[in-house]
Amino acid sequence: MPQIDLKYSNDLKLEIPELFQSIEEAINKIDHTAGACKSRAYPSPVYLHTHFYLRIAMLKKPYRDENFMNKCLKRIEEMVKPILPEGCYYSVELVFSSEYYFTSRIEK
């Protein structure tokens, strides 16, 4: 269950739900065990320079090696660049969750 956090200047006109869905699908094509991506966006009305910062955290697994991470990073960057306007600063960060991270789902 990856976690997606998007922080961006609110002058950007983005289709956030569609972007999150596309990222989740892309991650699951690369890693079919990834599952649902908990995603949230934080538009900022106060900023200096138009920007887009996407951070994706996932659990460390043996097969999530350097090649895997670079493949994910490249694919996500390819998805992000076309939706951003000229002059926009953008960053994409993939990280591993702490070894003390736990995630689950409440089901009754």
Coordinates of C-alpha atoms in Angstrom, one line a residue:
M1 CA 0.0 0.0 0.0
P2 CA 2.1 2.9 -1.2
Q3 CA 1.4 6.4 0.2
I4 CA 1.3 9.3 -2.3
D5 CA 1.7 12.9 -1.1
L6 CA 1.4 15.8 -3.6
K7 CA 2.4 19.3 -2.6
Y8 CA 1.9 22.0 -5.2
S9 CA 1.4 25.7 -5.8
N10 CA -2.3 26.2 -6.3
D11 CA -1.8 28.2 -9.5
L12 CA -1.5 24.8 -11.2
K13 CA -4.7 23.5 -12.8
L14 CA -4.5 19.8 -12.3
E15 CA -6.9 16.9 -12.4
I16 CA -5.7 15.4 -9.1
P17 CA -8.1 12.3 -8.9
E18 CA -7.2 11.3 -12.4
L19 CA -3.5 11.8 -11.7
F20 CA -3.6 9.7 -8.6
Q21 CA -5.5 6.9 -10.4
S22 CA -2.9 6.9 -13.2
I23 CA 0.0 6.7 -10.8
E24 CA -1.7 3.8 -8.9
E25 CA -2.2 2.0 -12.2
A26 CA 1.4 2.6 -13.3
I27 CA 2.8 1.4 -10.0
N28 CA 0.6 -1.8 -10.1
K29 CA 1.7 -2.5 -13.6
I30 CA 5.3 -2.5 -12.4
D31 CA 4.5 -4.3 -9.1
H32 CA 1.2 -6.2 -9.0
T33 CA 1.5 -6.6 -5.3
A34 CA 1.5 -2.9 -4.5
G35 CA -2.2 -2.6 -4.2
A36 CA -4.2 0.6 -3.3
C37 CA -2.2 3.8 -3.1
K38 CA -3.4 6.1 -0.3
S39 CA -3.2 9.5 -2.0
R40 CA -3.6 13.0 -0.8
A41 CA -2.9 16.5 -2.2
Y42 CA -1.9 19.7 -0.5
P43 CA -2.4 22.7 -2.7
S44 CA -0.6 25.7 -1.3
P45 CA -2.0 29.2 -1.7
V46 CA 1.2 30.7 -0.4
Y47 CA 4.4 29.9 -2.4
L48 CA 7.4 31.2 -4.2
H49 CA 7.7 29.9 -7.7
T50 CA 5.2 27.5 -9.4
H51 CA 6.1 24.0 -8.2
F52 CA 5.0 20.4 -8.0
Y53 CA 6.4 18.0 -5.5
L54 CA 5.3 14.3 -5.6
R55 CA 6.5 11.9 -2.9
I56 CA 5.7 8.2 -3.0
A57 CA 6.5 6.0 0.0
M58 CA 6.4 2.2 -0.2
L59 CA 7.4 -0.7 1.9
K60 CA 10.9 -2.1 1.3
K61 CA 10.8 -5.5 -0.4
P62 CA 13.6 -7.7 -1.7
Y63 CA 12.6 -7.1 -5.3
R64 CA 12.3 -3.3 -4.9
D65 CA 15.9 -2.8 -5.8
E66 CA 17.6 0.1 -7.6
N67 CA 16.4 -1.1 -11.0
F68 CA 12.8 -1.3 -9.8
M69 CA 13.0 2.1 -8.2
N70 CA 14.5 3.7 -11.3
K71 CA 11.9 2.1 -13.5
C72 CA 9.1 3.5 -11.2
L73 CA 10.7 6.9 -11.1
K74 CA 11.1 7.1 -14.9
R75 CA 7.6 6.0 -15.5
I76 CA 6.1 8.5 -13.1
E77 CA 8.2 11.4 -14.4
E78 CA 7.0 10.6 -17.9
M79 CA 3.4 10.9 -16.6
V80 CA 4.0 14.1 -14.7
K81 CA 5.9 16.2 -17.2
P82 CA 3.2 16.5 -19.8
I83 CA 0.6 17.9 -17.4
L84 CA 2.8 20.7 -16.1
P85 CA 3.2 24.1 -17.6
E86 CA 6.4 25.5 -18.9
G87 CA 8.5 27.0 -16.2
C88 CA 7.1 24.8 -13.4
Y89 CA 9.6 23.3 -11.0
Y90 CA 8.8 19.7 -10.4
S91 CA 10.2 16.9 -8.2
V92 CA 9.3 13.3 -7.9
E93 CA 10.7 11.4 -4.9
L94 CA 10.4 7.6 -4.2
V95 CA 11.2 6.5 -0.7
F96 CA 11.0 3.4 1.5
S97 CA 8.8 3.6 4.6
S98 CA 10.6 3.1 7.9
E99 CA 11.0 -0.4 9.3
Y100 CA 8.7 0.7 12.1
Y101 CA 5.9 1.6 9.7
F102 CA 2.6 -0.4 9.8
T103 CA -0.4 -0.3 7.6
S104 CA -3.6 -2.1 7.4
R105 CA -7.3 -1.6 6.7
I106 CA -10.3 -1.8 9.1
E107 CA -12.8 -4.3 7.9
K108 CA -15.9 -5.3 9.9

